[in-house]
Tab-separated table of C-alpha atoms in Angstrom:
chain	number	residue	atom	x	y	z
A	19	UNK	CA	-7.984	-1.127	-31.231
A	20	UNK	CA	-7.991	-1.569	-27.448
A	21	UNK	CA	-6.426	1.291	-25.492
A	22	UNK	CA	-5.345	1.860	-21.892
A	23	UNK	CA	-4.295	5.259	-20.531
A	24	UNK	CA	-2.759	5.663	-17.105
A	25	UNK	CA	-2.289	8.848	-15.124
A	26	UNK	CA	-0.280	10.401	-13.798
A	27	UNK	CA	2.809	9.191	-15.667
A	28	UNK	CA	4.854	9.687	-12.533
A	29	UNK	CA	4.212	10.652	-8.940
A	30	UNK	CA	6.530	11.514	-6.052
A	31	UNK	CA	5.123	11.592	-2.521
A	32	UNK	CA	6.363	11.359	1.035
A	33	UNK	CA	6.170	8.230	3.117
A	34	UNK	CA	2.813	8.047	4.868
A	35	UNK	CA	0.881	9.846	2.145
A	36	UNK	CA	-2.077	8.300	0.342
A	37	UNK	CA	-1.981	8.034	-3.441
A	38	UNK	CA	-4.551	7.348	-6.134
A	39	UNK	CA	-3.509	6.014	-9.518
A	40	UNK	CA	-5.859	6.189	-12.475
A	41	UNK	CA	-6.523	3.910	-15.413
A	42	UNK	CA	-8.992	4.608	-18.203
A	43	UNK	CA	-9.643	2.224	-21.046
A	44	UNK	CA	-11.366	1.610	-24.348
A	45	UNK	CA	-11.852	-2.023	-25.173
A	46	UNK	CA	-14.210	-3.968	-27.368
A	47	UNK	CA	-16.251	-6.336	-25.251
A	48	UNK	CA	-14.543	-5.824	-21.874
A	49	UNK	CA	-13.794	-8.879	-19.762
A	50	UNK	CA	-11.472	-7.805	-16.955
A	51	UNK	CA	-9.001	-5.178	-15.758
A	52	UNK	CA	-5.785	-6.077	-13.987
A	53	UNK	CA	-3.265	-4.146	-11.904
A	54	UNK	CA	0.390	-5.154	-11.662
A	55	UNK	CA	3.344	-3.765	-9.691
A	56	UNK	CA	6.725	-3.744	-11.436
A	57	UNK	CA	9.761	-2.973	-9.316
A	58	UNK	CA	12.995	-3.939	-10.991
A	59	UNK	CA	11.930	-6.829	-13.191
A	60	UNK	CA	8.917	-9.144	-13.090
A	61	UNK	CA	5.514	-7.456	-12.915
A	62	UNK	CA	3.683	-8.961	-9.948
A	63	UNK	CA	-0.079	-9.383	-9.963
A	64	UNK	CA	-2.115	-7.195	-7.599
A	65	UNK	CA	-5.801	-7.299	-8.541
A	66	UNK	CA	-8.203	-8.501	-11.187
A	67	UNK	CA	-11.495	-6.611	-11.465
A	68	UNK	CA	-14.491	-7.742	-13.455
A	69	UNK	CA	-17.494	-6.082	-11.793
A	70	UNK	CA	-18.293	-2.418	-11.229
A	71	UNK	CA	-18.402	-0.959	-7.748
A	72	UNK	CA	-16.865	-3.887	-5.878
A	73	UNK	CA	-13.707	-2.870	-4.072
A	74	UNK	CA	-10.838	-5.305	-3.964
A	75	UNK	CA	-8.508	-4.873	-1.015
A	76	UNK	CA	-5.150	-6.246	0.005
A	77	UNK	CA	-3.559	-4.621	3.010
A	78	UNK	CA	-2.955	-0.955	2.241
A	79	UNK	CA	-3.854	-1.386	-1.426
A	80	UNK	CA	-7.352	-1.268	-2.829
A	81	UNK	CA	-8.890	-0.953	-6.264
A	82	UNK	CA	-12.281	-0.385	-7.789
A	83	UNK	CA	-13.716	-0.493	-11.296
A	84	UNK	CA	-16.341	1.698	-12.974
A	85	UNK	CA	-17.529	-0.027	-16.143
A	86	UNK	CA	-19.901	2.776	-17.023
A	87	UNK	CA	-17.222	5.468	-17.027
A	88	UNK	CA	-14.528	3.015	-18.210
A	89	UNK	CA	-11.924	3.552	-15.527
A	90	UNK	CA	-10.332	2.055	-12.474
A	91	UNK	CA	-8.371	3.489	-9.575
A	92	UNK	CA	-5.685	1.978	-7.411
A	93	UNK	CA	-5.359	3.443	-3.927
A	94	UNK	CA	-2.387	3.029	-1.649
A	95	UNK	CA	-2.716	4.328	1.906
A	96	UNK	CA	0.095	5.033	4.391
A	97	UNK	CA	2.690	4.617	1.649
A	98	UNK	CA	6.073	3.072	2.401
A	99	UNK	CA	9.359	3.203	0.487
A	100	UNK	CA	8.722	-0.384	-0.622
A	101	UNK	CA	5.727	0.843	-2.592
A	102	UNK	CA	8.066	2.624	-5.007
A	103	UNK	CA	7.514	0.914	-8.365
A	104	UNK	CA	5.825	1.232	-11.731
A	105	UNK	CA	2.139	0.314	-11.484
A	106	UNK	CA	0.719	-1.205	-14.652
A	107	UNK	CA	-2.906	-1.406	-15.660
A	108	UNK	CA	-4.076	-3.892	-18.309
A	109	UNK	CA	-7.406	-4.871	-19.840
A	110	UNK	CA	-8.578	-8.092	-21.380
A	111	UNK	CA	-11.366	-8.365	-23.949
A	112	UNK	CA	-13.898	-11.137	-24.106
A	113	UNK	CA	-13.259	-12.304	-27.630
A	114	UNK	CA	-11.777	-15.606	-26.554
A	115	UNK	CA	-8.181	-14.629	-27.091
A	116	UNK	CA	-5.570	-14.157	-24.438
A	117	UNK	CA	-4.446	-10.649	-25.294
A	118	UNK	CA	-3.791	-8.245	-22.447
A	119	UNK	CA	-3.499	-4.605	-23.480
A	120	UNK	CA	-1.245	-2.659	-21.107
A	121	UNK	CA	-0.921	1.020	-20.290
A	122	UNK	CA	2.481	2.687	-20.057
A	123	UNK	CA	2.314	2.651	-16.270
A	124	UNK	CA	2.600	5.153	-13.422
A	125	UNK	CA	6.010	5.467	-11.821
A	126	UNK	CA	5.507	5.981	-8.096
A	127	UNK	CA	8.387	7.170	-5.925
A	128	UNK	CA	8.051	7.302	-2.148
A	129	UNK	CA	10.470	9.633	-0.371
A	130	UNK	CA	11.414	8.609	3.184
B	27	UNK	CA	10.704	-16.281	-6.874
B	28	UNK	CA	7.743	-16.028	-9.224
B	29	UNK	CA	7.686	-19.625	-10.445
B	30	UNK	CA	8.575	-18.428	-13.948
B	31	UNK	CA	12.314	-18.603	-14.723
B	32	UNK	CA	13.929	-16.905	-17.680
B	33	UNK	CA	17.453	-17.360	-18.969
B	34	UNK	CA	19.727	-15.703	-19.704
B	35	UNK	CA	19.091	-12.584	-17.602
B	36	UNK	CA	21.154	-10.447	-19.977
B	37	UNK	CA	22.143	-10.983	-23.585
B	38	UNK	CA	24.259	-8.869	-25.906
B	39	UNK	CA	24.380	-9.965	-29.510
B	40	UNK	CA	25.326	-8.709	-32.930
B	41	UNK	CA	22.803	-8.314	-35.697
B	42	UNK	CA	23.958	-11.451	-37.492
B	43	UNK	CA	23.998	-13.760	-34.465
B	44	UNK	CA	21.497	-16.472	-33.654
B	45	UNK	CA	20.501	-16.936	-30.025
B	46	UNK	CA	17.573	-18.274	-28.012
B	47	UNK	CA	15.750	-17.080	-24.918
B	48	UNK	CA	14.373	-19.694	-22.572
B	49	UNK	CA	11.409	-19.639	-20.213
B	50	UNK	CA	10.385	-22.351	-17.778
B	51	UNK	CA	7.402	-22.363	-15.427
B	52	UNK	CA	6.897	-24.633	-12.421
B	53	UNK	CA	3.308	-23.619	-11.751
B	54	UNK	CA	1.457	-26.236	-13.775
B	55	UNK	CA	0.020	-23.556	-16.036
B	56	UNK	CA	-1.314	-24.289	-19.499
B	57	UNK	CA	-0.840	-20.924	-21.212
B	58	UNK	CA	2.488	-19.175	-21.852
B	59	UNK	CA	3.278	-15.795	-23.359
B	60	UNK	CA	6.136	-13.688	-24.709
B	61	UNK	CA	6.056	-9.905	-24.212
B	62	UNK	CA	8.406	-7.123	-25.290
B	63	UNK	CA	8.944	-4.150	-22.973
B	64	UNK	CA	10.713	-1.150	-24.505
B	65	UNK	CA	11.539	2.083	-22.726
B	66	UNK	CA	8.549	4.410	-22.387
B	67	UNK	CA	6.231	2.010	-24.237
B	68	UNK	CA	3.539	-0.314	-22.918
B	69	UNK	CA	4.215	-4.011	-22.661
B	70	UNK	CA	3.539	-5.529	-26.081
B	71	UNK	CA	2.227	-9.045	-26.445
B	72	UNK	CA	4.218	-11.051	-29.003
B	73	UNK	CA	3.059	-14.676	-28.858
B	74	UNK	CA	0.617	-16.845	-26.929
B	75	UNK	CA	0.669	-20.605	-26.509
B	76	UNK	CA	-2.262	-22.480	-25.010
B	77	UNK	CA	-1.723	-26.207	-24.337
B	78	UNK	CA	1.417	-26.023	-26.516
B	79	UNK	CA	-0.476	-24.626	-29.499
B	80	UNK	CA	0.232	-21.120	-30.733
B	81	UNK	CA	-2.992	-19.145	-30.495
B	82	UNK	CA	-1.739	-15.629	-31.112
B	83	UNK	CA	0.992	-14.035	-33.156
B	84	UNK	CA	0.705	-10.300	-32.696
B	85	UNK	CA	2.218	-9.332	-36.079
B	86	UNK	CA	5.729	-10.138	-34.900
B	87	UNK	CA	8.536	-10.061	-37.514
B	88	UNK	CA	9.798	-13.461	-38.622
B	89	UNK	CA	13.237	-12.795	-37.103
B	90	UNK	CA	11.535	-13.823	-33.843
B	91	UNK	CA	10.533	-17.482	-33.827
B	92	UNK	CA	8.799	-19.053	-30.804
B	93	UNK	CA	8.851	-22.695	-29.825
B	94	UNK	CA	6.804	-24.473	-27.158
B	95	UNK	CA	7.864	-28.125	-26.801
B	96	UNK	CA	5.652	-28.702	-23.744
B	97	UNK	CA	3.424	-26.741	-21.381
B	98	UNK	CA	6.330	-25.917	-19.053
B	99	UNK	CA	8.866	-24.581	-21.545
B	100	UNK	CA	8.846	-21.740	-24.030
B	101	UNK	CA	11.661	-20.529	-26.248
B	102	UNK	CA	12.156	-17.447	-28.375
B	103	UNK	CA	14.670	-17.988	-31.175
B	104	UNK	CA	16.357	-14.827	-32.412
B	105	UNK	CA	18.001	-14.314	-35.800
B	106	UNK	CA	19.217	-11.233	-37.658
B	107	UNK	CA	17.821	-8.797	-35.122
B	108	UNK	CA	17.814	-5.020	-35.492
B	109	UNK	CA	18.953	-2.388	-32.961
B	110	UNK	CA	15.312	-1.457	-32.300
B	111	UNK	CA	14.770	-4.997	-30.979
B	112	UNK	CA	16.808	-4.095	-27.887
B	113	UNK	CA	14.351	-4.390	-24.992
B	114	UNK	CA	13.342	-6.433	-21.968
B	115	UNK	CA	11.678	-9.667	-23.076
B	116	UNK	CA	9.249	-11.005	-20.523
B	117	UNK	CA	7.740	-14.455	-20.347
B	118	UNK	CA	4.470	-15.090	-18.509
B	119	UNK	CA	2.195	-18.021	-17.764
B	120	UNK	CA	-1.358	-18.496	-16.519
B	121	UNK	CA	-3.499	-21.475	-15.514
B	122	UNK	CA	-5.778	-20.798	-18.468
B	123	UNK	CA	-6.367	-17.879	-20.759
B	124	UNK	CA	-8.802	-16.181	-18.376
B	125	UNK	CA	-6.654	-16.119	-15.230
B	126	UNK	CA	-4.035	-13.520	-14.266
B	127	UNK	CA	-0.617	-13.985	-15.814
B	128	UNK	CA	2.525	-14.538	-13.733
B	129	UNK	CA	5.695	-12.990	-15.124
B	130	UNK	CA	9.345	-13.964	-15.089
B	131	UNK	CA	12.136	-11.457	-14.450
B	132	UNK	CA	12.839	-11.076	-18.147
B	133	UNK	CA	15.876	-11.151	-20.412
B	134	UNK	CA	17.481	-7.782	-21.078
B	135	UNK	CA	18.498	-7.956	-24.746
B	136	UNK	CA	20.919	-5.532	-26.361
B	137	UNK	CA	21.588	-5.612	-30.104
B	138	UNK	CA	24.868	-4.092	-31.236
C-alpha cells in the first residue's frame, strides 16, 4: 500500500523565518509527487515533481525531490502571515490509475 | 475562485435522510474526483470519473453513490449515513488523469 509521511506535524515560526517541510513516501512505481496548500477550504496546487534534483520555484516557495532517498522538501523563505496553512504532500503511482495518496499534512503557523 | 464549485457548503442531516452533494467545474477538465477529509486523517480518495466513466471506487460503502452525467458535473448521493461519515467532502478535477487536480471548497457534512 502506498504511504506518505509528512514532518513535522505542526510548526510555529516568526514572520521572516525560513521553514523546511518534509515529505517521505513509499509507493509502487512512482510517477509524481505533488505539494498543495490548504488554508480554510480548497487545497491549492503548488508544485508537481517528477525528476530528482530539479528544483521547482515559485516566488518564496521552492521544492525538490530525491527519488533515491524517497523524499521531498518544501522550502518557504521570508515567511509571511499569509503562509499560515496546512501543507499537503501527495504521491501518484504509475499504474495507470488516478489515485493520489496524501499525507496528513504539516500545519504551519506564522506569528507576526 | 478555483473553477470548481461545490454545493451546498454545509449540510446537516439525520441518519435516515437522503441528500446529494453537487460539484461543477468550468475548467474543461475530463477527470473528476470525490475525496473525504476527516479530522487528523489524510485526504481519502473515494471515486474517480474519467470522461464520465467511473474508473475507481476506493472501497466506498454503498450508502455513498456517485453520479457523473457529463464531464462538468459530479454528484454524490447520500443515504442512511453514519455519524462517522461526518467530514469535509472535496471535489476535484484535472485535465486528464496525469495532471494536477484542482479542488473545490468542499461540503462540510454533519450527520446527527
